[in-house]
Amino acid sequence: MADYILNIRHIVKKYKEHVVLDDLSLEVEEGGVIVIIGPSGCGKSTLLRCINGLEKIQSGSISTNIQGYTGNIMDMGVSRQKIGMVFQSYDLFPHMDVLGNIMLAPVKVQKREKDKVKKEALALLERVGLENKAKSYPRQLSGGQKQRVAIVRALIMHPEIMLFDEVTAALDPEMTREVLDVILSLANQGKTMLIVTHEMKFARAVADRIIFMDEGKIIESNTPEKFFENPETDRAKKFLNVFSFDNKIS
């Protein structure tokens, strides 16, 4: 366990009789970037929600080693704040400006000093190219800008692990590039991340490891180069055939 920041063992997640995650196991090293791909409905997003404690599992375990804490995710309490998650929907409060959205949780939940949080929030906004949007409201932002604010809102909680769930699915290509550039910069800085995406070119560029899921199981786990150039399973080959290699992942 000591070698891994996240250890998932034989988890099962069901909705009534429907099995969404079926005896799934996964280990994540600190600083690793895992990209999870697969067909719609295969359990990718549910896996992230289970890791963050938003969904309860029926069996198995999800354990972590964050800042010396070793134990089950569901028992972590305050330590769960160390797992940040960014969703496809931005979920920004419309009545608050950008700075207010970012500062709310660290001030109210973590009880950090307001002035220090504000200084850090402004620095993070500058880092993602939004230093001039601090006083703007969500309705005044583009989709790509909203998603970058959502990433800053997660980062300011000082997470050890970041989870990204299809964060570019609702964006046009230009806005998608804005958001993916931010995530790529986090990868280059050694942030531990699990990313669910349909952007194959981005997956190949950012991942240390590709996880391919289908029907609630991990079908294949490999380096990006091996997965995209020579997938080991027929199911992965069939999945990749729907993409244009020239335009998507070459």
Short mmCIF file of N, CA and C in Angstrom, two decimals, residues 19-191:
data_model
loop_
_atom_site.label_atom_id
_atom_site.label_comp_id
_atom_site.label_asym_id
_atom_site.label_seq_id
_atom_site.Cartn_x
_atom_site.Cartn_y
_atom_site.Cartn_z
N VAL A 19 -25.36 -4.00 -12.34
CA VAL A 19 -23.97 -3.92 -11.90
C VAL A 19 -23.24 -2.90 -12.77
N VAL A 20 -22.74 -1.82 -12.14
CA VAL A 20 -22.06 -0.76 -12.86
C VAL A 20 -20.55 -0.96 -12.82
N LEU A 21 -20.03 -1.35 -11.66
CA LEU A 21 -18.61 -1.69 -11.50
C LEU A 21 -18.53 -3.11 -10.99
N ASP A 22 -17.79 -3.95 -11.69
CA ASP A 22 -17.84 -5.39 -11.46
C ASP A 22 -16.46 -5.93 -11.07
N ASP A 23 -16.21 -6.02 -9.75
CA ASP A 23 -14.96 -6.59 -9.24
C ASP A 23 -13.75 -5.86 -9.82
N LEU A 24 -13.77 -4.54 -9.72
CA LEU A 24 -12.75 -3.69 -10.35
C LEU A 24 -11.64 -3.37 -9.36
N SER A 25 -10.39 -3.52 -9.81
CA SER A 25 -9.22 -3.19 -9.00
C SER A 25 -8.28 -2.27 -9.78
N LEU A 26 -7.67 -1.32 -9.07
CA LEU A 26 -6.79 -0.35 -9.71
C LEU A 26 -5.87 0.26 -8.66
N GLU A 27 -4.59 0.41 -9.02
CA GLU A 27 -3.62 1.05 -8.13
C GLU A 27 -3.06 2.28 -8.84
N VAL A 28 -2.94 3.39 -8.09
CA VAL A 28 -2.47 4.65 -8.65
C VAL A 28 -1.27 5.13 -7.85
N GLU A 29 -0.15 5.33 -8.53
CA GLU A 29 1.05 5.84 -7.88
C GLU A 29 0.97 7.35 -7.73
N GLU A 30 1.63 7.89 -6.70
CA GLU A 30 1.67 9.32 -6.51
C GLU A 30 2.33 9.99 -7.72
N GLY A 31 1.69 11.04 -8.23
CA GLY A 31 2.19 11.72 -9.41
C GLY A 31 1.77 11.08 -10.72
N GLY A 32 1.06 9.97 -10.65
CA GLY A 32 0.62 9.29 -11.86
C GLY A 32 -0.56 9.98 -12.51
N VAL A 33 -0.63 9.88 -13.83
CA VAL A 33 -1.76 10.42 -14.59
C VAL A 33 -2.43 9.25 -15.31
N ILE A 34 -3.60 8.89 -14.82
CA ILE A 34 -4.36 7.77 -15.38
C ILE A 34 -5.51 8.33 -16.19
N VAL A 35 -5.57 7.96 -17.46
CA VAL A 35 -6.69 8.36 -18.30
C VAL A 35 -7.58 7.15 -18.52
N ILE A 36 -8.86 7.33 -18.23
CA ILE A 36 -9.84 6.24 -18.32
C ILE A 36 -10.73 6.49 -19.53
N ILE A 37 -10.74 5.55 -20.44
CA ILE A 37 -11.56 5.68 -21.63
C ILE A 37 -12.42 4.43 -21.78
N GLY A 38 -13.40 4.53 -22.67
CA GLY A 38 -14.30 3.42 -22.90
C GLY A 38 -15.64 3.91 -23.40
N PRO A 39 -16.51 3.02 -23.84
CA PRO A 39 -17.81 3.43 -24.38
C PRO A 39 -18.69 4.05 -23.30
N SER A 40 -19.66 4.83 -23.73
CA SER A 40 -20.61 5.43 -22.80
C SER A 40 -21.32 4.34 -22.00
N GLY A 41 -21.51 4.60 -20.71
CA GLY A 41 -22.21 3.65 -19.86
C GLY A 41 -21.36 2.52 -19.32
N CYS A 42 -20.03 2.59 -19.51
CA CYS A 42 -19.18 1.47 -19.07
C CYS A 42 -18.77 1.60 -17.60
N GLY A 43 -19.10 2.73 -16.94
CA GLY A 43 -18.79 2.87 -15.52
C GLY A 43 -17.68 3.85 -15.21
N LYS A 44 -17.18 4.57 -16.20
CA LYS A 44 -16.05 5.48 -15.98
C LYS A 44 -16.37 6.56 -14.94
N SER A 45 -17.46 7.29 -15.17
CA SER A 45 -17.82 8.37 -14.26
C SER A 45 -18.20 7.85 -12.88
N THR A 46 -18.87 6.71 -12.85
CA THR A 46 -19.23 6.12 -11.56
C THR A 46 -17.99 5.76 -10.76
N LEU A 47 -16.95 5.29 -11.43
CA LEU A 47 -15.70 4.98 -10.74
C LEU A 47 -15.14 6.22 -10.05
N LEU A 48 -15.10 7.36 -10.75
CA LEU A 48 -14.60 8.59 -10.15
C LEU A 48 -15.45 9.00 -8.95
N ARG A 49 -16.76 8.87 -9.08
CA ARG A 49 -17.65 9.27 -7.98
C ARG A 49 -17.48 8.36 -6.77
N CYS A 50 -17.16 7.10 -7.00
CA CYS A 50 -16.87 6.20 -5.89
C CYS A 50 -15.56 6.56 -5.21
N ILE A 51 -14.57 6.91 -6.00
CA ILE A 51 -13.27 7.30 -5.44
C ILE A 51 -13.42 8.52 -4.55
N ASN A 52 -14.29 9.46 -4.94
CA ASN A 52 -14.48 10.69 -4.18
C ASN A 52 -15.51 10.54 -3.06
N GLY A 53 -16.02 9.33 -2.88
CA GLY A 53 -16.98 9.10 -1.81
C GLY A 53 -18.37 9.61 -2.10
N LEU A 54 -18.66 9.99 -3.35
CA LEU A 54 -19.98 10.48 -3.71
C LEU A 54 -20.96 9.34 -3.94
N GLU A 55 -20.44 8.16 -4.21
CA GLU A 55 -21.27 6.96 -4.37
C GLU A 55 -20.75 5.87 -3.44
N LYS A 56 -21.66 5.14 -2.83
CA LYS A 56 -21.28 4.04 -1.96
C LYS A 56 -21.11 2.76 -2.78
N ILE A 57 -20.10 1.99 -2.42
CA ILE A 57 -19.89 0.70 -3.08
C ILE A 57 -20.52 -0.41 -2.24
N GLN A 58 -20.90 -1.49 -2.91
CA GLN A 58 -21.51 -2.61 -2.20
C GLN A 58 -20.48 -3.55 -1.58
N SER A 59 -19.32 -3.65 -2.22
CA SER A 59 -18.25 -4.50 -1.66
C SER A 59 -16.92 -4.05 -2.21
N GLY A 60 -15.85 -4.56 -1.61
CA GLY A 60 -14.51 -4.14 -1.98
C GLY A 60 -14.07 -2.96 -1.13
N SER A 61 -12.95 -2.35 -1.51
CA SER A 61 -12.43 -1.23 -0.73
C SER A 61 -11.73 -0.22 -1.63
N ILE A 62 -11.80 1.06 -1.21
CA ILE A 62 -11.06 2.13 -1.86
C ILE A 62 -10.27 2.81 -0.76
N SER A 63 -8.96 2.63 -0.79
CA SER A 63 -8.10 3.15 0.27
C SER A 63 -7.10 4.14 -0.30
N THR A 64 -6.59 4.99 0.58
CA THR A 64 -5.65 6.01 0.13
C THR A 64 -4.55 6.22 1.16
N ASN A 65 -3.48 6.81 0.68
CA ASN A 65 -2.37 7.18 1.54
C ASN A 65 -2.05 8.64 1.23
N ILE A 66 -2.75 9.55 1.91
CA ILE A 66 -2.65 10.98 1.66
C ILE A 66 -2.10 11.66 2.90
N GLN A 67 -0.95 12.28 2.77
CA GLN A 67 -0.31 12.99 3.87
C GLN A 67 -0.25 12.12 5.13
N GLY A 68 0.17 10.88 4.93
CA GLY A 68 0.33 9.98 6.06
C GLY A 68 -0.92 9.26 6.49
N TYR A 69 -2.09 9.63 5.92
CA TYR A 69 -3.32 8.93 6.25
C TYR A 69 -3.45 7.68 5.39
N THR A 70 -3.66 6.56 6.02
CA THR A 70 -3.91 5.33 5.29
C THR A 70 -5.22 4.75 5.77
N GLY A 71 -6.17 4.61 4.88
CA GLY A 71 -7.45 4.07 5.30
C GLY A 71 -8.48 4.13 4.20
N ASN A 72 -9.71 3.73 4.53
CA ASN A 72 -10.79 3.66 3.57
C ASN A 72 -11.31 5.05 3.26
N ILE A 73 -11.60 5.31 1.99
CA ILE A 73 -12.10 6.60 1.55
C ILE A 73 -13.33 7.02 2.34
N MET A 74 -14.25 6.09 2.57
CA MET A 74 -15.51 6.44 3.21
C MET A 74 -15.33 6.84 4.67
N ASP A 75 -14.19 6.52 5.26
CA ASP A 75 -13.94 6.86 6.66
C ASP A 75 -13.01 8.06 6.83
N MET A 76 -12.70 8.73 5.72
CA MET A 76 -11.64 9.74 5.77
C MET A 76 -12.05 11.05 6.43
N GLY A 77 -13.34 11.40 6.37
CA GLY A 77 -13.77 12.66 6.97
C GLY A 77 -13.11 13.84 6.30
N VAL A 78 -12.45 14.67 7.07
CA VAL A 78 -11.82 15.89 6.56
C VAL A 78 -10.80 15.58 5.48
N SER A 79 -10.13 14.42 5.58
CA SER A 79 -9.09 14.07 4.61
C SER A 79 -9.64 13.91 3.20
N ARG A 80 -10.96 13.70 3.06
CA ARG A 80 -11.56 13.59 1.73
C ARG A 80 -11.46 14.90 0.95
N GLN A 81 -11.22 16.00 1.66
CA GLN A 81 -11.01 17.27 0.98
C GLN A 81 -9.75 17.22 0.11
N LYS A 82 -8.91 16.24 0.33
CA LYS A 82 -7.67 16.11 -0.42
C LYS A 82 -7.89 15.45 -1.77
N ILE A 83 -9.13 15.12 -2.08
CA ILE A 83 -9.46 14.58 -3.40
C ILE A 83 -10.39 15.58 -4.08
N GLY A 84 -9.87 16.28 -5.10
CA GLY A 84 -10.66 17.27 -5.81
C GLY A 84 -11.29 16.68 -7.05
N MET A 85 -12.49 17.17 -7.37
CA MET A 85 -13.18 16.64 -8.55
C MET A 85 -13.77 17.78 -9.36
N VAL A 86 -13.59 17.70 -10.69
CA VAL A 86 -14.15 18.67 -11.62
C VAL A 86 -15.09 17.91 -12.55
N PHE A 87 -16.32 18.40 -12.63
CA PHE A 87 -17.37 17.71 -13.38
C PHE A 87 -17.55 18.32 -14.77
N GLN A 88 -18.33 17.62 -15.59
CA GLN A 88 -18.68 18.15 -16.91
C GLN A 88 -19.47 19.44 -16.77
N SER A 89 -20.41 19.47 -15.82
CA SER A 89 -21.15 20.70 -15.53
C SER A 89 -20.35 21.52 -14.53
N TYR A 90 -20.29 22.81 -14.73
CA TYR A 90 -19.36 23.64 -13.97
C TYR A 90 -19.80 23.82 -12.52
N ASP A 91 -21.13 23.87 -12.29
CA ASP A 91 -21.70 23.99 -10.95
C ASP A 91 -21.17 25.22 -10.21
N LEU A 92 -21.03 26.32 -10.91
CA LEU A 92 -20.66 27.58 -10.27
C LEU A 92 -21.92 28.26 -9.73
N PHE A 93 -21.79 28.93 -8.60
CA PHE A 93 -22.93 29.65 -8.04
C PHE A 93 -23.18 30.91 -8.87
N PRO A 94 -24.36 31.04 -9.49
CA PRO A 94 -24.60 32.16 -10.40
C PRO A 94 -24.65 33.52 -9.72
N HIS A 95 -24.96 33.55 -8.41
CA HIS A 95 -25.09 34.82 -7.70
C HIS A 95 -23.75 35.32 -7.15
N MET A 96 -22.68 34.53 -7.31
CA MET A 96 -21.36 34.91 -6.84
C MET A 96 -20.43 35.18 -8.02
N ASP A 97 -19.53 36.15 -7.85
CA ASP A 97 -18.54 36.36 -8.89
C ASP A 97 -17.50 35.25 -8.84
N VAL A 98 -16.57 35.27 -9.78
CA VAL A 98 -15.57 34.21 -9.89
C VAL A 98 -14.78 34.07 -8.59
N LEU A 99 -14.33 35.18 -8.04
CA LEU A 99 -13.53 35.14 -6.82
C LEU A 99 -14.33 34.56 -5.66
N GLY A 100 -15.60 34.94 -5.57
CA GLY A 100 -16.45 34.40 -4.51
C GLY A 100 -16.64 32.90 -4.62
N ASN A 101 -16.83 32.41 -5.85
CA ASN A 101 -16.97 30.97 -6.08
C ASN A 101 -15.72 30.22 -5.63
N ILE A 102 -14.57 30.78 -5.93
CA ILE A 102 -13.31 30.10 -5.62
C ILE A 102 -13.01 30.13 -4.12
N MET A 103 -13.32 31.22 -3.46
CA MET A 103 -12.93 31.41 -2.07
C MET A 103 -13.89 30.77 -1.07
N LEU A 104 -15.08 30.42 -1.50
CA LEU A 104 -16.11 29.97 -0.56
C LEU A 104 -15.68 28.78 0.27
N ALA A 105 -15.26 27.69 -0.37
CA ALA A 105 -14.94 26.46 0.36
C ALA A 105 -13.69 26.60 1.24
N PRO A 106 -12.58 27.13 0.76
CA PRO A 106 -11.41 27.23 1.64
C PRO A 106 -11.66 28.12 2.86
N VAL A 107 -12.48 29.15 2.71
CA VAL A 107 -12.75 30.04 3.86
C VAL A 107 -13.78 29.41 4.80
N LYS A 108 -14.89 28.89 4.24
CA LYS A 108 -15.98 28.38 5.08
C LYS A 108 -15.73 26.97 5.60
N VAL A 109 -15.15 26.12 4.75
CA VAL A 109 -14.96 24.71 5.14
C VAL A 109 -13.61 24.49 5.81
N GLN A 110 -12.55 25.00 5.20
CA GLN A 110 -11.21 24.80 5.74
C GLN A 110 -10.80 25.86 6.75
N LYS A 111 -11.63 26.90 6.89
CA LYS A 111 -11.39 27.96 7.89
C LYS A 111 -10.04 28.65 7.70
N ARG A 112 -9.65 28.83 6.45
CA ARG A 112 -8.39 29.51 6.16
C ARG A 112 -8.57 31.03 6.15
N GLU A 113 -7.49 31.76 6.32
CA GLU A 113 -7.55 33.22 6.36
C GLU A 113 -7.98 33.78 5.01
N LYS A 114 -8.96 34.67 5.06
CA LYS A 114 -9.57 35.19 3.83
C LYS A 114 -8.56 35.89 2.94
N ASP A 115 -7.69 36.72 3.53
CA ASP A 115 -6.72 37.47 2.73
C ASP A 115 -5.74 36.55 2.01
N LYS A 116 -5.30 35.49 2.71
CA LYS A 116 -4.37 34.55 2.10
C LYS A 116 -5.05 33.75 0.99
N VAL A 117 -6.30 33.37 1.23
CA VAL A 117 -7.05 32.64 0.21
C VAL A 117 -7.26 33.50 -1.03
N LYS A 118 -7.58 34.77 -0.82
CA LYS A 118 -7.78 35.68 -1.95
C LYS A 118 -6.51 35.82 -2.77
N LYS A 119 -5.38 35.97 -2.11
CA LYS A 119 -4.10 36.10 -2.80
C LYS A 119 -3.81 34.85 -3.64
N GLU A 120 -4.06 33.69 -3.05
CA GLU A 120 -3.83 32.44 -3.78
C GLU A 120 -4.80 32.29 -4.94
N ALA A 121 -6.06 32.66 -4.72
CA ALA A 121 -7.07 32.57 -5.78
C ALA A 121 -6.69 33.42 -6.98
N LEU A 122 -6.22 34.62 -6.73
CA LEU A 122 -5.81 35.51 -7.82
C LEU A 122 -4.60 34.96 -8.57
N ALA A 123 -3.69 34.35 -7.82
CA ALA A 123 -2.50 33.74 -8.45
C ALA A 123 -2.91 32.56 -9.32
N LEU A 124 -3.86 31.75 -8.86
CA LEU A 124 -4.32 30.61 -9.64
C LEU A 124 -5.08 31.07 -10.89
N LEU A 125 -5.87 32.12 -10.75
CA LEU A 125 -6.57 32.65 -11.92
C LEU A 125 -5.58 33.15 -12.97
N GLU A 126 -4.52 33.78 -12.52
CA GLU A 126 -3.48 34.22 -13.46
C GLU A 126 -2.84 33.02 -14.14
N ARG A 127 -2.64 31.95 -13.38
CA ARG A 127 -2.01 30.74 -13.91
C ARG A 127 -2.82 30.12 -15.04
N VAL A 128 -4.16 30.26 -14.98
CA VAL A 128 -5.01 29.67 -16.03
C VAL A 128 -5.50 30.73 -17.01
N GLY A 129 -4.88 31.92 -16.98
CA GLY A 129 -5.20 32.97 -17.94
C GLY A 129 -6.49 33.70 -17.71
N LEU A 130 -6.96 33.77 -16.46
CA LEU A 130 -8.24 34.42 -16.15
C LEU A 130 -8.08 35.51 -15.10
N GLU A 131 -6.91 36.10 -15.03
CA GLU A 131 -6.67 37.11 -13.99
C GLU A 131 -7.60 38.31 -14.11
N ASN A 132 -8.14 38.57 -15.31
CA ASN A 132 -9.03 39.72 -15.50
C ASN A 132 -10.51 39.37 -15.33
N LYS A 133 -10.80 38.14 -14.86
CA LYS A 133 -12.19 37.70 -14.71
C LYS A 133 -12.60 37.52 -13.25
N ALA A 134 -11.79 37.97 -12.31
CA ALA A 134 -12.07 37.73 -10.89
C ALA A 134 -13.41 38.29 -10.46
N LYS A 135 -13.82 39.42 -11.00
CA LYS A 135 -15.07 40.07 -10.59
C LYS A 135 -16.22 39.79 -11.56
N SER A 136 -15.98 38.92 -12.53
CA SER A 136 -17.04 38.55 -13.47
C SER A 136 -17.95 37.50 -12.85
N TYR A 137 -19.19 37.44 -13.35
CA TYR A 137 -20.15 36.43 -12.91
C TYR A 137 -20.21 35.30 -13.94
N PRO A 138 -20.61 34.10 -13.51
CA PRO A 138 -20.61 32.96 -14.43
C PRO A 138 -21.33 33.24 -15.75
N ARG A 139 -22.40 34.00 -15.71
CA ARG A 139 -23.15 34.27 -16.95
C ARG A 139 -22.34 35.10 -17.95
N GLN A 140 -21.27 35.72 -17.47
CA GLN A 140 -20.43 36.55 -18.34
C GLN A 140 -19.23 35.79 -18.91
N LEU A 141 -19.14 34.51 -18.61
CA LEU A 141 -18.00 33.70 -19.03
C LEU A 141 -18.38 32.72 -20.12
N SER A 142 -17.41 32.36 -20.96
CA SER A 142 -17.61 31.28 -21.92
C SER A 142 -17.54 29.94 -21.20
N GLY A 143 -17.91 28.88 -21.91
CA GLY A 143 -17.85 27.55 -21.31
C GLY A 143 -16.45 27.17 -20.88
N GLY A 144 -15.47 27.48 -21.73
CA GLY A 144 -14.08 27.16 -21.40
C GLY A 144 -13.60 27.93 -20.19
N GLN A 145 -14.02 29.18 -20.07
CA GLN A 145 -13.64 29.99 -18.91
C GLN A 145 -14.28 29.45 -17.64
N LYS A 146 -15.55 29.06 -17.72
CA LYS A 146 -16.22 28.49 -16.55
C LYS A 146 -15.52 27.22 -16.08
N GLN A 147 -15.10 26.39 -17.04
CA GLN A 147 -14.45 25.15 -16.65
C GLN A 147 -13.09 25.41 -16.03
N ARG A 148 -12.37 26.41 -16.50
CA ARG A 148 -11.10 26.76 -15.88
C ARG A 148 -11.30 27.31 -14.48
N VAL A 149 -12.37 28.05 -14.25
CA VAL A 149 -12.70 28.51 -12.90
C VAL A 149 -12.99 27.31 -12.00
N ALA A 150 -13.72 26.33 -12.53
CA ALA A 150 -14.02 25.13 -11.75
C ALA A 150 -12.74 24.38 -11.36
N ILE A 151 -11.77 24.36 -12.25
CA ILE A 151 -10.49 23.72 -11.93
C ILE A 151 -9.77 24.49 -10.83
N VAL A 152 -9.75 25.82 -10.93
CA VAL A 152 -9.12 26.63 -9.89
C VAL A 152 -9.82 26.41 -8.55
N ARG A 153 -11.14 26.34 -8.57
CA ARG A 153 -11.91 26.11 -7.34
C ARG A 153 -11.51 24.80 -6.68
N ALA A 154 -11.22 23.79 -7.47
CA ALA A 154 -10.76 22.52 -6.91
C ALA A 154 -9.32 22.62 -6.41
N LEU A 155 -8.45 23.27 -7.19
CA LEU A 155 -7.04 23.36 -6.83
C LEU A 155 -6.80 24.13 -5.54
N ILE A 156 -7.63 25.13 -5.26
CA ILE A 156 -7.38 25.97 -4.10
C ILE A 156 -7.63 25.22 -2.79
N MET A 157 -8.27 24.05 -2.87
CA MET A 157 -8.45 23.20 -1.69
C MET A 157 -7.21 22.36 -1.39
N HIS A 158 -6.18 22.49 -2.22
CA HIS A 158 -4.91 21.77 -2.08
C HIS A 158 -5.10 20.25 -2.11
N PRO A 159 -5.78 19.75 -3.14
CA PRO A 159 -5.99 18.31 -3.23
C PRO A 159 -4.70 17.55 -3.56
N GLU A 160 -4.60 16.35 -3.05
CA GLU A 160 -3.50 15.46 -3.41
C GLU A 160 -3.80 14.70 -4.70
N ILE A 161 -5.09 14.49 -4.95
CA ILE A 161 -5.54 13.76 -6.14
C ILE A 161 -6.61 14.60 -6.82
N MET A 162 -6.51 14.71 -8.16
CA MET A 162 -7.54 15.42 -8.93
C MET A 162 -8.27 14.43 -9.84
N LEU A 163 -9.59 14.54 -9.86
CA LEU A 163 -10.44 13.72 -10.71
C LEU A 163 -11.14 14.63 -11.71
N PHE A 164 -11.05 14.28 -12.99
CA PHE A 164 -11.68 15.07 -14.05
C PHE A 164 -12.66 14.18 -14.81
N ASP A 165 -13.94 14.58 -14.82
CA ASP A 165 -14.97 13.75 -15.44
C ASP A 165 -15.53 14.44 -16.68
N GLU A 166 -15.00 14.08 -17.83
CA GLU A 166 -15.49 14.57 -19.12
C GLU A 166 -15.63 16.09 -19.12
N VAL A 167 -14.58 16.79 -18.67
CA VAL A 167 -14.69 18.22 -18.45
C VAL A 167 -14.79 19.03 -19.74
N THR A 168 -14.55 18.41 -20.89
CA THR A 168 -14.65 19.15 -22.16
C THR A 168 -15.83 18.71 -23.01
N ALA A 169 -16.69 17.85 -22.47
CA ALA A 169 -17.74 17.25 -23.29
C ALA A 169 -18.71 18.26 -23.88
N ALA A 170 -18.95 19.38 -23.17
CA ALA A 170 -19.93 20.36 -23.64
C ALA A 170 -19.28 21.56 -24.32
N LEU A 171 -17.98 21.47 -24.61
CA LEU A 171 -17.26 22.62 -25.14
C LEU A 171 -16.94 22.48 -26.62
N ASP A 172 -16.86 23.62 -27.30
CA ASP A 172 -16.42 23.59 -28.70
C ASP A 172 -14.91 23.40 -28.75
N PRO A 173 -14.33 23.13 -29.93
CA PRO A 173 -12.90 22.79 -30.00
C PRO A 173 -11.97 23.84 -29.41
N GLU A 174 -12.26 25.13 -29.62
CA GLU A 174 -11.38 26.17 -29.10
C GLU A 174 -11.41 26.19 -27.58
N MET A 175 -12.61 26.09 -26.99
CA MET A 175 -12.73 26.08 -25.54
C MET A 175 -12.12 24.80 -24.96
N THR A 176 -12.29 23.70 -25.68
CA THR A 176 -11.69 22.43 -25.24
C THR A 176 -10.18 22.56 -25.11
N ARG A 177 -9.56 23.20 -26.07
CA ARG A 177 -8.11 23.38 -26.03
C ARG A 177 -7.68 24.18 -24.81
N GLU A 178 -8.44 25.21 -24.46
CA GLU A 178 -8.13 26.03 -23.29
C GLU A 178 -8.07 25.17 -22.03
N VAL A 179 -9.07 24.32 -21.85
CA VAL A 179 -9.16 23.50 -20.65
C VAL A 179 -8.10 22.40 -20.64
N LEU A 180 -7.90 21.75 -21.77
CA LEU A 180 -6.92 20.67 -21.83
C LEU A 180 -5.50 21.18 -21.59
N ASP A 181 -5.22 22.40 -22.02
CA ASP A 181 -3.89 22.98 -21.76
C ASP A 181 -3.65 23.13 -20.26
N VAL A 182 -4.69 23.52 -19.52
CA VAL A 182 -4.55 23.65 -18.06
C VAL A 182 -4.27 22.28 -17.43
N ILE A 183 -5.01 21.26 -17.85
CA ILE A 183 -4.82 19.92 -17.29
C ILE A 183 -3.44 19.38 -17.65
N LEU A 184 -3.00 19.63 -18.87
CA LEU A 184 -1.67 19.18 -19.28
C LEU A 184 -0.58 19.84 -18.44
N SER A 185 -0.76 21.11 -18.10
CA SER A 185 0.22 21.80 -17.26
C SER A 185 0.26 21.20 -15.86
N LEU A 186 -0.89 20.77 -15.34
CA LEU A 186 -0.93 20.11 -14.03
C LEU A 186 -0.19 18.78 -14.08
N ALA A 187 -0.35 18.05 -15.17
CA ALA A 187 0.36 16.79 -15.33
C ALA A 187 1.87 17.02 -15.35
N ASN A 188 2.29 18.06 -16.03
CA ASN A 188 3.72 18.36 -16.11
C ASN A 188 4.29 18.76 -14.76
N GLN A 189 3.44 19.22 -13.85
CA GLN A 189 3.87 19.61 -12.51
C GLN A 189 3.81 18.46 -11.52
N GLY A 190 3.42 17.27 -11.98
CA GLY A 190 3.44 16.09 -11.13
C GLY A 190 2.20 15.87 -10.30
N LYS A 191 1.07 16.48 -10.65
CA LYS A 191 -0.18 16.28 -9.92
C LYS A 191 -0.75 14.90 -10.23
#
